[in-house]
CSV table of C-alpha atoms in Angstrom, one decimal:
chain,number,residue,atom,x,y,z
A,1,UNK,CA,5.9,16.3,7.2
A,2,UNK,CA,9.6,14.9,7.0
A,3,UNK,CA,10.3,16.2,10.4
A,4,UNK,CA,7.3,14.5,11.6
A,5,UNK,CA,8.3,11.1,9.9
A,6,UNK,CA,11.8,11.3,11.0
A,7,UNK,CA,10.8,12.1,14.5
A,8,UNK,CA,8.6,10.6,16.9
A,9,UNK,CA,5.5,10.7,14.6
A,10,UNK,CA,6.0,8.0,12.1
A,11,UNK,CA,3.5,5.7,12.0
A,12,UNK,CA,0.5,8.6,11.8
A,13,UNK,CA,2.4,10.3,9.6
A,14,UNK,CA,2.7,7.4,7.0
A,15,UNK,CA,-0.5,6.7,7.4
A,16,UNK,CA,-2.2,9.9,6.8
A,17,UNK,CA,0.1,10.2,3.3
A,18,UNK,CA,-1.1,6.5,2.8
A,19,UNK,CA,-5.0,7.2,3.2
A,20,UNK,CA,-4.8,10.4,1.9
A,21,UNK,CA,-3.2,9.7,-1.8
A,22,UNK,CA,-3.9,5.4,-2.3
A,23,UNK,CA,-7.0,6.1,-4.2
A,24,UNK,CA,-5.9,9.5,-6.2
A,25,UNK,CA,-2.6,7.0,-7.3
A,26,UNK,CA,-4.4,3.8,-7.7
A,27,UNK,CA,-7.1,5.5,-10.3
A,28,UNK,CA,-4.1,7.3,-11.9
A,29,UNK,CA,-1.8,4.0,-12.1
A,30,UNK,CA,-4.9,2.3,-13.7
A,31,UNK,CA,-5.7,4.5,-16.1
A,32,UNK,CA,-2.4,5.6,-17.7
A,33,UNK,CA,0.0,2.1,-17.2
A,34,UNK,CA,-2.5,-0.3,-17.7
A,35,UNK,CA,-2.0,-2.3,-14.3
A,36,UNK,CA,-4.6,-4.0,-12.2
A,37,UNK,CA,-6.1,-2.5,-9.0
A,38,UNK,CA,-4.0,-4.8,-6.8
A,39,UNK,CA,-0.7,-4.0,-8.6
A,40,UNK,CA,-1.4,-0.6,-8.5
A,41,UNK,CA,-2.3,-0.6,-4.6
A,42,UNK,CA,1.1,-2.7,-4.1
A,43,UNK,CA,3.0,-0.3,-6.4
A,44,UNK,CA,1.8,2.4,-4.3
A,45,UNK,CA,2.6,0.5,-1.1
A,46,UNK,CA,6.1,-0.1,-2.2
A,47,UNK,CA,6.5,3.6,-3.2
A,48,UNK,CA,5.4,4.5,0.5
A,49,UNK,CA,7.7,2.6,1.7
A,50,UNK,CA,11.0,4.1,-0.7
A,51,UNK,CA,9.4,7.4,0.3
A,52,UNK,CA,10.2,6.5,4.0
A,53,UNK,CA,13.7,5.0,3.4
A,54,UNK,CA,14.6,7.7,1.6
A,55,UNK,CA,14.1,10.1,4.4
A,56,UNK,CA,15.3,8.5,7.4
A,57,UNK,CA,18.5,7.6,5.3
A,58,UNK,CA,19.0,11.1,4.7
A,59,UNK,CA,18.5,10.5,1.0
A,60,UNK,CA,16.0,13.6,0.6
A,61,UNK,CA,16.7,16.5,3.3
A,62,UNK,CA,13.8,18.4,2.4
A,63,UNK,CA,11.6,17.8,-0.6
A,64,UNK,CA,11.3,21.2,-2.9
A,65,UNK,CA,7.7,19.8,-4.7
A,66,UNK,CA,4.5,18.4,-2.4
A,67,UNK,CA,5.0,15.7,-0.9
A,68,UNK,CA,2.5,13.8,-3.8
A,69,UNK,CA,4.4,14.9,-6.7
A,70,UNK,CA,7.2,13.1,-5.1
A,71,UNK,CA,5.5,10.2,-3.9
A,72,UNK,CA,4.1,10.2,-7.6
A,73,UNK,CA,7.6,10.5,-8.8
A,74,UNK,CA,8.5,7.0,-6.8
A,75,UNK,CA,5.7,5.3,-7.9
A,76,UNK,CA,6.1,6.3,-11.6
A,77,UNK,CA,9.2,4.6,-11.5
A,78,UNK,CA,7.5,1.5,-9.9
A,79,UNK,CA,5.3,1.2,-12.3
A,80,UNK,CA,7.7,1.1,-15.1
A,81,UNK,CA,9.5,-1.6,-12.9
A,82,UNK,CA,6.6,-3.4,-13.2
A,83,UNK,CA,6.0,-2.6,-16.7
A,84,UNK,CA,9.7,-4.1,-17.5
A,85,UNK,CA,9.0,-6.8,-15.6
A,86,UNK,CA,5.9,-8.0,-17.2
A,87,UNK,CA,6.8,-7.7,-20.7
A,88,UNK,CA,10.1,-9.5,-19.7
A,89,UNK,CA,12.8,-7.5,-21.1
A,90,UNK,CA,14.2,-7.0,-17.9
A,91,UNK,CA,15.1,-10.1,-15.3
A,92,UNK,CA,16.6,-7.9,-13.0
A,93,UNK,CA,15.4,-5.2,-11.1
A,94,UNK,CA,18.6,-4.4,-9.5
A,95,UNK,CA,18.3,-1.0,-10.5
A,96,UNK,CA,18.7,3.2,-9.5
A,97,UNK,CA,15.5,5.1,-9.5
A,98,UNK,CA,15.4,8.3,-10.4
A,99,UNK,CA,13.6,11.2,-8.9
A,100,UNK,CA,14.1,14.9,-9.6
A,101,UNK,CA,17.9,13.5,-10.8
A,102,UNK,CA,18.7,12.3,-7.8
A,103,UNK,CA,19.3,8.6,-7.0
A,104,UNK,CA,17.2,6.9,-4.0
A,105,UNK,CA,16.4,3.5,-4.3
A,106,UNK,CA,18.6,0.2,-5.1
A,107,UNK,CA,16.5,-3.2,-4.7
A,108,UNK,CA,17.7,-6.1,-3.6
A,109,UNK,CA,18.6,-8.8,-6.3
A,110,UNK,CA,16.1,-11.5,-6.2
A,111,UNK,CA,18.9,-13.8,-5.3
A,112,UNK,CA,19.7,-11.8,-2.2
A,113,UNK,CA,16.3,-11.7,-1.7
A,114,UNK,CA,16.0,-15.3,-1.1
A,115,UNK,CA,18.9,-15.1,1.5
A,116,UNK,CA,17.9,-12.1,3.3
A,117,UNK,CA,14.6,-14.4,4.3
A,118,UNK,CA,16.7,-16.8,6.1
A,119,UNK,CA,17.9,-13.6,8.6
A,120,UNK,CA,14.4,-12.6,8.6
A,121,UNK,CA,13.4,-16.1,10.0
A,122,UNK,CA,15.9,-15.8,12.2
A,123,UNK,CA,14.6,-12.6,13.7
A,124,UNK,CA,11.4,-14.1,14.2
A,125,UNK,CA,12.9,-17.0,16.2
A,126,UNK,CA,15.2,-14.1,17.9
A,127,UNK,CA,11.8,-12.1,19.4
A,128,UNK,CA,11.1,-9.3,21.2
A,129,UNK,CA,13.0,-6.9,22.9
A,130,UNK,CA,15.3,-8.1,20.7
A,131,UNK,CA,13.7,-8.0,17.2
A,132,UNK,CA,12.6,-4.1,18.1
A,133,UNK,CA,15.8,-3.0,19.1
A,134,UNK,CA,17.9,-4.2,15.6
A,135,UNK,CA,15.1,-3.0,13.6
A,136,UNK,CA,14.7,0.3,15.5
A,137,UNK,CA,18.5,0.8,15.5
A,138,UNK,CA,19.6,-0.2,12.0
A,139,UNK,CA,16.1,0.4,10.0
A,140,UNK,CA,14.3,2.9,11.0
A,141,UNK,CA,18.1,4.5,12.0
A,142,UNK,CA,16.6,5.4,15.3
A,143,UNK,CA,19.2,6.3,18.3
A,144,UNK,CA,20.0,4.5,21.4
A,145,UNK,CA,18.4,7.4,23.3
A,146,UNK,CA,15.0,7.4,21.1
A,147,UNK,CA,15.2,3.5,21.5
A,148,UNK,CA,15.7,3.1,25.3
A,149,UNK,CA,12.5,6.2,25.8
A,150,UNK,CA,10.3,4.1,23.2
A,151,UNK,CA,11.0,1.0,24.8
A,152,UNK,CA,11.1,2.3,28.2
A,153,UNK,CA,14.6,1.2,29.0
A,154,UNK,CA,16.6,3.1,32.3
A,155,UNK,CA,18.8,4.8,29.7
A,156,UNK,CA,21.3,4.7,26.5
A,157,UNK,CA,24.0,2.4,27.2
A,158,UNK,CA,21.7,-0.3,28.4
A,159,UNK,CA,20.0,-0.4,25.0
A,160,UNK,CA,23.5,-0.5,23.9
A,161,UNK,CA,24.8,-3.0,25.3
A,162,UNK,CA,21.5,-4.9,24.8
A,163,UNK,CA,22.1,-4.1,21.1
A,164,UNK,CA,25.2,-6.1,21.2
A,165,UNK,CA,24.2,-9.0,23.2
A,166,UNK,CA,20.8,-9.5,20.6
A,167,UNK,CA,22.9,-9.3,16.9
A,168,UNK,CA,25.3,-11.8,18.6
A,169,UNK,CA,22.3,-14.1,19.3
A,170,UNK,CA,20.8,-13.7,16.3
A,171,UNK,CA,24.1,-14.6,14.8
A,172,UNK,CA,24.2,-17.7,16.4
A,173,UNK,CA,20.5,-18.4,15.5
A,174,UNK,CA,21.3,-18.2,12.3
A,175,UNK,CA,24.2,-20.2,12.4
A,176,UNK,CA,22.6,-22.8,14.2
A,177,UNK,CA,20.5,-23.4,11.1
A,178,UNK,CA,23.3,-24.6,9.7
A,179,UNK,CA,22.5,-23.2,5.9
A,180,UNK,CA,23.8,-19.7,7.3
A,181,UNK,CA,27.4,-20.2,6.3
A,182,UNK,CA,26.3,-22.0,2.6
A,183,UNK,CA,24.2,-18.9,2.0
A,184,UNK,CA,26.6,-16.6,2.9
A,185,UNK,CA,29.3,-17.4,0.4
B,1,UNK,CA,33.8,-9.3,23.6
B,2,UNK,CA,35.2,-5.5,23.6
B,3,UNK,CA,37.2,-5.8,20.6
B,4,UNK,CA,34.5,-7.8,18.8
B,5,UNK,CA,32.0,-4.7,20.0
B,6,UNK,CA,34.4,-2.5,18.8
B,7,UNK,CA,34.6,-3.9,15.2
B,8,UNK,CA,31.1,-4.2,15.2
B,9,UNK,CA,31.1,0.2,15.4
B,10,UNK,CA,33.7,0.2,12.5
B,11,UNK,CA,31.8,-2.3,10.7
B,12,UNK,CA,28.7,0.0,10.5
B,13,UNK,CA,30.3,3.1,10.4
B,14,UNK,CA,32.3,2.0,7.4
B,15,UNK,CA,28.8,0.8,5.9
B,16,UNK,CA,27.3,4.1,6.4
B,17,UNK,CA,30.2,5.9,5.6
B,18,UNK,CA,30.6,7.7,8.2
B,19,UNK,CA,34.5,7.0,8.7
B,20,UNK,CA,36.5,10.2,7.1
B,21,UNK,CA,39.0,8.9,4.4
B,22,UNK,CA,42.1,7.6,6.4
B,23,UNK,CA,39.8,5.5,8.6
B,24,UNK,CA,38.3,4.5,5.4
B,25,UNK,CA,41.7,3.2,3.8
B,26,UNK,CA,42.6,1.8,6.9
B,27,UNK,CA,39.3,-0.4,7.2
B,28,UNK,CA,39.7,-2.0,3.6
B,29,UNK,CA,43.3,-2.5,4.4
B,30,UNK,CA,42.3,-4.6,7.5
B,31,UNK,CA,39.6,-6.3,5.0
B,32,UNK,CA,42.4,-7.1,2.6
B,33,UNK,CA,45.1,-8.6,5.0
B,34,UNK,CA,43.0,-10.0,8.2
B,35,UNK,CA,41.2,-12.7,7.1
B,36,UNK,CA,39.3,-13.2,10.4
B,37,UNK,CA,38.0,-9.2,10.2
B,38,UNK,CA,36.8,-9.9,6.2
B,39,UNK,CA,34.8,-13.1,7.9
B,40,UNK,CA,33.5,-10.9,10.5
B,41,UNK,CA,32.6,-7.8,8.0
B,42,UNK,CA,30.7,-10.3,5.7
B,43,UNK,CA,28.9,-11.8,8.6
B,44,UNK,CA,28.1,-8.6,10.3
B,45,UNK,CA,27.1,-6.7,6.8
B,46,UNK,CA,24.9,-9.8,5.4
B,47,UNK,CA,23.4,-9.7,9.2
B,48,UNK,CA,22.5,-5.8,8.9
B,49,UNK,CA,21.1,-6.0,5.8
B,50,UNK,CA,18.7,-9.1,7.0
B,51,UNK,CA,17.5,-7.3,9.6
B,52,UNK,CA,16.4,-4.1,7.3
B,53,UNK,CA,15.0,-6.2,5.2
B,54,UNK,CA,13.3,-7.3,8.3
B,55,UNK,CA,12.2,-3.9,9.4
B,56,UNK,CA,10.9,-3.1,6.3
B,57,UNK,CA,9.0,-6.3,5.5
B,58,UNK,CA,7.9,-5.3,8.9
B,59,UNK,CA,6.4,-1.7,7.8
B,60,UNK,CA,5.0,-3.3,4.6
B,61,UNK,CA,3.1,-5.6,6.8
B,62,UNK,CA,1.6,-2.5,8.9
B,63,UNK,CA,1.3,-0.9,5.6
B,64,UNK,CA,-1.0,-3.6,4.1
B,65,UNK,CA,-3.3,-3.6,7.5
B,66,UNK,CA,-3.7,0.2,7.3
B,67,UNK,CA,-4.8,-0.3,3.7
B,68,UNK,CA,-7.8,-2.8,4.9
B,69,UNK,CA,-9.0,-0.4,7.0
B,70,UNK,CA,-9.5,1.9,4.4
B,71,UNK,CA,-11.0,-0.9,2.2
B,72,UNK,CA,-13.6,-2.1,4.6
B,73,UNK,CA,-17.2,-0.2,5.5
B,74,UNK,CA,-16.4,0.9,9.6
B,75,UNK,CA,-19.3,-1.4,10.9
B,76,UNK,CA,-20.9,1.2,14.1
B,77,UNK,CA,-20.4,-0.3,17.6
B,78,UNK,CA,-22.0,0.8,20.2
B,79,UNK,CA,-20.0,0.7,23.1
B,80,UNK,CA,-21.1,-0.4,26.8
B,81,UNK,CA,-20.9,2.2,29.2
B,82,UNK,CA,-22.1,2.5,32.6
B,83,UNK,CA,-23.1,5.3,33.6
B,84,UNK,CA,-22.5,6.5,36.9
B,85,UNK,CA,-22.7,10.1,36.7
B,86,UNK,CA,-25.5,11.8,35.7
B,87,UNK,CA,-24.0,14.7,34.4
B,88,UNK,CA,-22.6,12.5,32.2
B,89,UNK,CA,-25.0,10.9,30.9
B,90,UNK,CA,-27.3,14.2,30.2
B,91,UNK,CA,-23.7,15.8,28.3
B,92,UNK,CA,-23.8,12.3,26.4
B,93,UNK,CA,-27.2,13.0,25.4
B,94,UNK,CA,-26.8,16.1,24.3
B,95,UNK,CA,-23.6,15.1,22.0
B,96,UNK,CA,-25.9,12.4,20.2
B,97,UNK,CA,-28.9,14.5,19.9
B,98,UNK,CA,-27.3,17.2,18.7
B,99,UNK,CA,-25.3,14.4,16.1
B,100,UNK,CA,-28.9,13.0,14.7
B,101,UNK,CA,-29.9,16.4,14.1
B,102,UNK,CA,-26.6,16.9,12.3
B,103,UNK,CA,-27.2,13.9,10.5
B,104,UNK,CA,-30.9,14.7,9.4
B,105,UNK,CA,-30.0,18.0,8.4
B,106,UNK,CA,-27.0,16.1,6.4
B,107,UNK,CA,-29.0,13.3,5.0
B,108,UNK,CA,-31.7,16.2,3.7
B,109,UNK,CA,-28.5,18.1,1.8
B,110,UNK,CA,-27.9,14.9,0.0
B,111,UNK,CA,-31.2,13.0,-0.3
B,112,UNK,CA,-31.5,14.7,-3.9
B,113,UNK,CA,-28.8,12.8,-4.7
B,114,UNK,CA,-29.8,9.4,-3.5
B,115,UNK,CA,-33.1,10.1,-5.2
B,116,UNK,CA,-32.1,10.7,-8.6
B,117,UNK,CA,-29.8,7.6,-8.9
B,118,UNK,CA,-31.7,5.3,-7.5
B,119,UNK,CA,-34.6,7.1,-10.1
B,120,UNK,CA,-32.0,6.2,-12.6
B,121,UNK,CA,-30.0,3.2,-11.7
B,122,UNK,CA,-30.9,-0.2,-12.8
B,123,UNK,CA,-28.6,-3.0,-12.9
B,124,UNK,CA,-26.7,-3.7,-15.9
B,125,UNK,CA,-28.3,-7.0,-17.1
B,126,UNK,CA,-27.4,-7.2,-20.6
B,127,UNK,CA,-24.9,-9.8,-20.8
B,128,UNK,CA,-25.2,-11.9,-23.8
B,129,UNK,CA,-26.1,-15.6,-23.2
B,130,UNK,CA,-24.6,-17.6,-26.1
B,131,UNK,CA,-26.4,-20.5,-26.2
B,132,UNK,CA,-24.0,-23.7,-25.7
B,133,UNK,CA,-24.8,-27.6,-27.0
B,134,UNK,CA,-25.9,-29.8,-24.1
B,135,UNK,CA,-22.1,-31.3,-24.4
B,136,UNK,CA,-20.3,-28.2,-23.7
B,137,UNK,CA,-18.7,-27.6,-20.8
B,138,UNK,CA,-20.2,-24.1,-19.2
B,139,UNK,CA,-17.2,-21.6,-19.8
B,140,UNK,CA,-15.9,-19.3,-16.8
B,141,UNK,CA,-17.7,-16.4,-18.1
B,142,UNK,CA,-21.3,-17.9,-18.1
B,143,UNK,CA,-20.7,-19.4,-14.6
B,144,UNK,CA,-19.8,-15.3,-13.6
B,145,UNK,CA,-22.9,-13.9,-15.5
B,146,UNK,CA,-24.9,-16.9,-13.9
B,147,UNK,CA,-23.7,-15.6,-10.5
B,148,UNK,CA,-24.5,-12.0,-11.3
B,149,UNK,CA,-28.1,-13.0,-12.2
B,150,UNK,CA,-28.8,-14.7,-8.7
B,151,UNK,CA,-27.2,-11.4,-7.5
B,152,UNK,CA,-24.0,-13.9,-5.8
B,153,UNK,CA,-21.9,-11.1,-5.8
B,154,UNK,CA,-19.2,-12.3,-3.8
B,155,UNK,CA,-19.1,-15.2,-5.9
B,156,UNK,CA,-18.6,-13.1,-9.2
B,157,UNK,CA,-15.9,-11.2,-7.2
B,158,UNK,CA,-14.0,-14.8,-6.2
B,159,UNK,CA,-14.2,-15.9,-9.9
B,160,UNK,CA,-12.8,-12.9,-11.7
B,161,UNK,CA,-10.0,-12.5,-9.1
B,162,UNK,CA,-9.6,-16.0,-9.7
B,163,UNK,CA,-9.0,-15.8,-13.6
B,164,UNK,CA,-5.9,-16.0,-15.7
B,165,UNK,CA,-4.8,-12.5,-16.9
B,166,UNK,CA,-5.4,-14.0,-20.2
B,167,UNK,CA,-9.3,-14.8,-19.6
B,168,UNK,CA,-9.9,-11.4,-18.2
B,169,UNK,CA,-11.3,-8.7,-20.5
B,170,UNK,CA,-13.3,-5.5,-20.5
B,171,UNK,CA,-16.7,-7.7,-20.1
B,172,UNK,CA,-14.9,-9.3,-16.8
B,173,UNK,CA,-14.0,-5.6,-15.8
B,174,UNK,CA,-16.9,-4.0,-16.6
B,175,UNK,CA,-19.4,-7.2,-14.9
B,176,UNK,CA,-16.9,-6.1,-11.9
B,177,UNK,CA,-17.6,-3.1,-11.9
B,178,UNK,CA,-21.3,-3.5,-11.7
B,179,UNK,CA,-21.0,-5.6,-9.0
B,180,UNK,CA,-18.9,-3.4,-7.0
B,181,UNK,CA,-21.9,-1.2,-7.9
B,182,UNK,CA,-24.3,-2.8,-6.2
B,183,UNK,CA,-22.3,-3.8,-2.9
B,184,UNK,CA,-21.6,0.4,-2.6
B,185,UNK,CA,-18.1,0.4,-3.2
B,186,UNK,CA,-18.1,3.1,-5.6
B,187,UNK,CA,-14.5,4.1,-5.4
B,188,UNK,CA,-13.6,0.8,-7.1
B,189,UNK,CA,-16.3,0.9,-9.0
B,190,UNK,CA,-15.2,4.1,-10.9
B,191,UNK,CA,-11.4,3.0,-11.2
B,192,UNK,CA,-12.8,0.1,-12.8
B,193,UNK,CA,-15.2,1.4,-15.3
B,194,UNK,CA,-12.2,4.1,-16.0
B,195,UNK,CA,-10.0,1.4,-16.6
B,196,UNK,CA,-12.9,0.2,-19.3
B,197,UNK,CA,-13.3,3.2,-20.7
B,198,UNK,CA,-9.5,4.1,-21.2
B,199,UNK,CA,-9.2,0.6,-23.4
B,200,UNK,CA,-10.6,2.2,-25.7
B,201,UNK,CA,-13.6,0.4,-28.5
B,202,UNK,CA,-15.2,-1.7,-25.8
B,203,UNK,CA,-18.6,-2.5,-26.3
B,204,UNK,CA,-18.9,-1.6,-22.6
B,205,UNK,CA,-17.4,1.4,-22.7
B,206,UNK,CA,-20.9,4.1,-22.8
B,207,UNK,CA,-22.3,2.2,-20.2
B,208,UNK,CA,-19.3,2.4,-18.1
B,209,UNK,CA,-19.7,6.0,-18.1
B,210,UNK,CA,-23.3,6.0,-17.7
B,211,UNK,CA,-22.6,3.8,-14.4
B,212,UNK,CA,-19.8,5.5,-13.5
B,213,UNK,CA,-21.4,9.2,-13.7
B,214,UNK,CA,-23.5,7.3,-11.3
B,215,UNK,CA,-21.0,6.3,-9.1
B,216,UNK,CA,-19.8,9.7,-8.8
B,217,UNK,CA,-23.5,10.9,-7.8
B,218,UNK,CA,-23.9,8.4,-5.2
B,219,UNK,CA,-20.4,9.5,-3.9
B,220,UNK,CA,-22.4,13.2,-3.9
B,221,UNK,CA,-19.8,14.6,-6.6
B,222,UNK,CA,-21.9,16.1,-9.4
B,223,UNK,CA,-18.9,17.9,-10.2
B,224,UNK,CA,-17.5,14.4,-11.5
B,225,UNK,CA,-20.6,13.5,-13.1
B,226,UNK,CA,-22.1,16.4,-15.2
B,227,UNK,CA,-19.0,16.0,-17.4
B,228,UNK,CA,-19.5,12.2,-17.9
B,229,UNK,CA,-23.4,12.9,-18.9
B,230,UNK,CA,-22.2,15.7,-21.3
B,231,UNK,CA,-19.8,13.3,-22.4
B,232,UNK,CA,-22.3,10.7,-22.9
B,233,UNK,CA,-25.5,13.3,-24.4
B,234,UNK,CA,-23.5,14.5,-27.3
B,235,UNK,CA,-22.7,10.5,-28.2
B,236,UNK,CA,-25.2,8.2,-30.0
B,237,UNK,CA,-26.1,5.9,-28.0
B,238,UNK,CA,-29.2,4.6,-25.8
B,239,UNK,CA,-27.3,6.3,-22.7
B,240,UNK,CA,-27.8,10.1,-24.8
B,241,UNK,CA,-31.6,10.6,-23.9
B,242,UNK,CA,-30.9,9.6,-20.1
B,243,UNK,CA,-27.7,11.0,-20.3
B,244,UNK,CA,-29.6,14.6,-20.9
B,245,UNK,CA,-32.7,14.3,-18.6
B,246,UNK,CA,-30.5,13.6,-15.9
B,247,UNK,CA,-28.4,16.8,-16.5
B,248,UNK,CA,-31.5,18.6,-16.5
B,249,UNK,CA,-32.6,17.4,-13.5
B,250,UNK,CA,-29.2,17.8,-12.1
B,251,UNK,CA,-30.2,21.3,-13.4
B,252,UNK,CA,-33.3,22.0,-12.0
C-alpha cells in the first residue's frame, strides 16, 4: 500500500484507506473520546492526511503493523489534540506526535497558520500549470520526471525551468500584496 | 537568474537536509554573514512552506469530497445509449437480466430481515411534552420534538446541528438518532445511539439498544444484533419481552 501511495497510485489509494476505515474510526472515536460525529470524521480526515505526509516524506519506510493500527495510532493522538484543546489546558498544538516511538507530525502554530493563508491566496491567484507544478514538486515530493509525464510536459528540464519561472511569480504575487514583507518578519 | 536558481537548489536541499555536513556549515555560515542570502532563505523557506500548506489544504479538500460520496445514497441513473449494434444490445440484455435475477434471488436472502423489523419497528414517540404557560416562549427542544411529530426530519436534523454544545444532551442524540432511523441511514444511526448508550444512566439508553439492534438488522448483520437483544432480554425493561420474541424469531 505505501508503494502504491508513494507511486503513481495516490489518489485510489487514499481513498480506498479513507472509505474502507471512516466508519470503523468514527464509531470507535465516538464511543471511547467522547467527540461528536463531525469531529471525529475531521479527526479522521486529518489523520489521513499525517498518514500520507508521513510517507512521501520518508517519515515511515515501511509500516511493521496494518496499515489501521497505524492510522488508528495517528488518530488517537488527534483525538487527544482535540481533547487538550477542548478542555483548554493546552493553547498550542505545536506539538510531536508519537507513533510506535517514532516522531511524525509537527503542526503549524496557529500564528503561522494565519500567514501561510496569505501564500495560499497567492497560489490561487498564481493558477494552473503553475499551482500543480509547486504543489507536485515540493508537497507531494513528486520528481521533475513524474511531473513533466503527469502533466504531459516534452521532458524534465522543461518542468524545471518552469518550476523556477512559477515560485518567482508567485513571489512577486505575494509581494505585490504588499502585507507579504509585514508578515514575514 | 542562474545564481538566484542556484540558491534556490541549496535553499531546499539545506531544508531537507540533504547537504552532507561541510555543505551544511557552509550554508549557515552564508546565512550568518550575507545578509541578502538570509533575505533570500527566509523568503524562499516561508514560500515553500505556503505552498505545502497549499497542497495539503488541497488534499484535505479532495479528502472532504470523497467523504460525501460515501455519505450520500448513489441515486441510479440510467444512462442514454444508442444502440447501434445489435449484438450489443442482446449482450446488454443479458447483463441486466441476469442482474434482476441476481437481485431477486438477493432481495429473497434478505427479505426475512426486512420483515421482522418492519414487524417490529415503530417510531420512537415517547418524548415528554411538558406543558408550558401561554407566556412562555417554546424552548428549542419542543420546536425539535414538534418537528419529529410532523415527521420534518430534515428540520430536526438543521436544529440539533444547529445547537450550542451546551443545549445538546442524550434526548437531542437519541431524537437524532431516530430520525436518522427513519431516513435509512443506519450507519449513523448506530454511532449515535452507541454514543447514548456509552453515557451511561440515560433514560434513553434501552431504547437506544432496542433501535439500534434494529439498525444492525436492517443493515442485515444479526451477528450485531442478537447480542444487543440478549443484552436487552436479561434487563428489566419494556424492551425485555420484545427483546426475547425477536431472538426467537431470529431463531426460528
Amino acid at each position: 500500500m505505501i508503494e502504491r501511495i508513494k507511486n503513481k497510485d495516490r489518489e485510489n489509494g487514499l481513498k480506498e484507506i479513507y472509505s474502507k476505515y471512516r466508519n470503523e474510526f468514527v464509531m470507535w472515536a465516538v464511543r471511547h473520546h467522547s467527540c461528536t460525529m463531525e469531529e471525529a470524521k475531521d479527526v479522521f480526515q486529518q489523520s489521513v492526511i499525517i498518514f500520507y505526509e508521513n510517507i512521501i516524506y520518508d517519515k515511515v519506510s515501511e509500516i511493521t503493523t496494518k496499515v489501521k493500527t497505524y492510522l488508528f495510532s495517528i488518530g488517537k493522538n488527534k483525538l487527544l489534540e482535540l481533547m487538550r484543546e477542548k478542555s483548554k489546558h493546552q493553547s498550542q498544538l505545536n506539538e510531536m506526535a508519537l507513533v510506535n516511538g517514532e516522531i511524525y507530525y509537527d503542526a503549524d502554530s496557529d500564528e503561522y497558520e494565519d500567514k501561510l493563508k496569505i501564500v495560499k491566496a497567492c497560489m490561487e491567484k498564481l493558477g494552473d500549470p503553475c499551482k500543480s507544478i509547486l504543489e507536485q514538486y515540493y508537497y507531494h515530493k513528486k520528481s521533475m520526471k513524474e511531473i513533466s509525464e503527469f502533466l504531459d510536459y516534452k521532458n524534465s528540464d522543461t518542468v524545471k525551468n518552469l518550476k523556477y519561472k512559477c515560485l518567482h511569480r508567485l513571489k512577486q504575487i505575494c509581494k505585490s500584496g504588499n502585507t507579504f514583507n509585514e508578515h514575514l518578519l | 537568474m542562474k545564481k538566484d536558481q542556484d540558491n534556490i537548489d541549496l535553499i531546499e536541499q539545506y531544508l531537507e537536509g540533504k547537504l552532507d555536513k561541510e555543505s551544511m556549515s557552509k550554508v549557515e555560515e552564508h546565512l550568518e554573514t550575507d545578509k541578502g542570502f538570509a533575505e533570500q532563505f527566509k523568503t524562499y523557506k516561508f514560500l515553500m512552506d505556503g505552498i505545502k500548506y497549499s497542497g495539503r489544504k488541497e488534499l484535505h479538500k479532495s479528502i472532504r469530497e470523497w467523504d460525501k460520496e460515501l455519505s450520500e445514497i448513489p441515486e441510479e441513473t440510467t444512462p442514454l445509449i444508442s444502440i447501434k449494434n445489435k449484438r450489443w444490445y442482446y449482450m446488454a440484455a443479458s447483463i441486466l437480466f441476469f442482474l434482476v435475477v441476481s437481485l431477486v434471488l438477493y432481495s429473497n436472502l434478505n427479505f426475512g430481515y426486512d420483515r421482522l423489523v418492519a414487524d417490529y419497528y415503530t417510531r420512537y414517540d415517547h418524548y415528554t411534552n411538558t406543558k408550558r404557560s401561554e407566556k412562555s416562549e417554546i424552548s428549542e427542544i419542543e420546536k425539535i420534538i414538534g418537528y419529529y411529530e410532523y415527521g420534518e426530519y430534515q428540520d430536526v436534523i438543521n436544529k440539533i446541528i444547529g445547537l450550542d454544545e451546551s443545549q445538546k444532551s442524550d434526548a437531542t442524540d437519541f431524537i437524532l438518532a431516530n430520525v436518522y432511523q427513519e431516513t435509512g441511514k443506519y450507519d449513523d444511526a448506530i454511532i449515535i445511539y452507541s454514543k447514548v448508550i456509552i453515557s451511561g444512566n440515560s433514560p434513553y439508553e434501552n431504547a437506544s439498544k432496542w433501535y439500534m439492534a434494529l439498525c444492525y438488522l436492517s443493515l442485515n448483520q444479526p451477528e450485531q444484533a442478537i447480542p444487543v437483544l440478549q443484552e436487552l432480554e436479561n434487563l428489566k425493561s419494556s424492551y425485555s419481552i420484545k427483546a426475547k420474541k425477536l431472538l426467537q424469531d431470529l431463531d426460528s
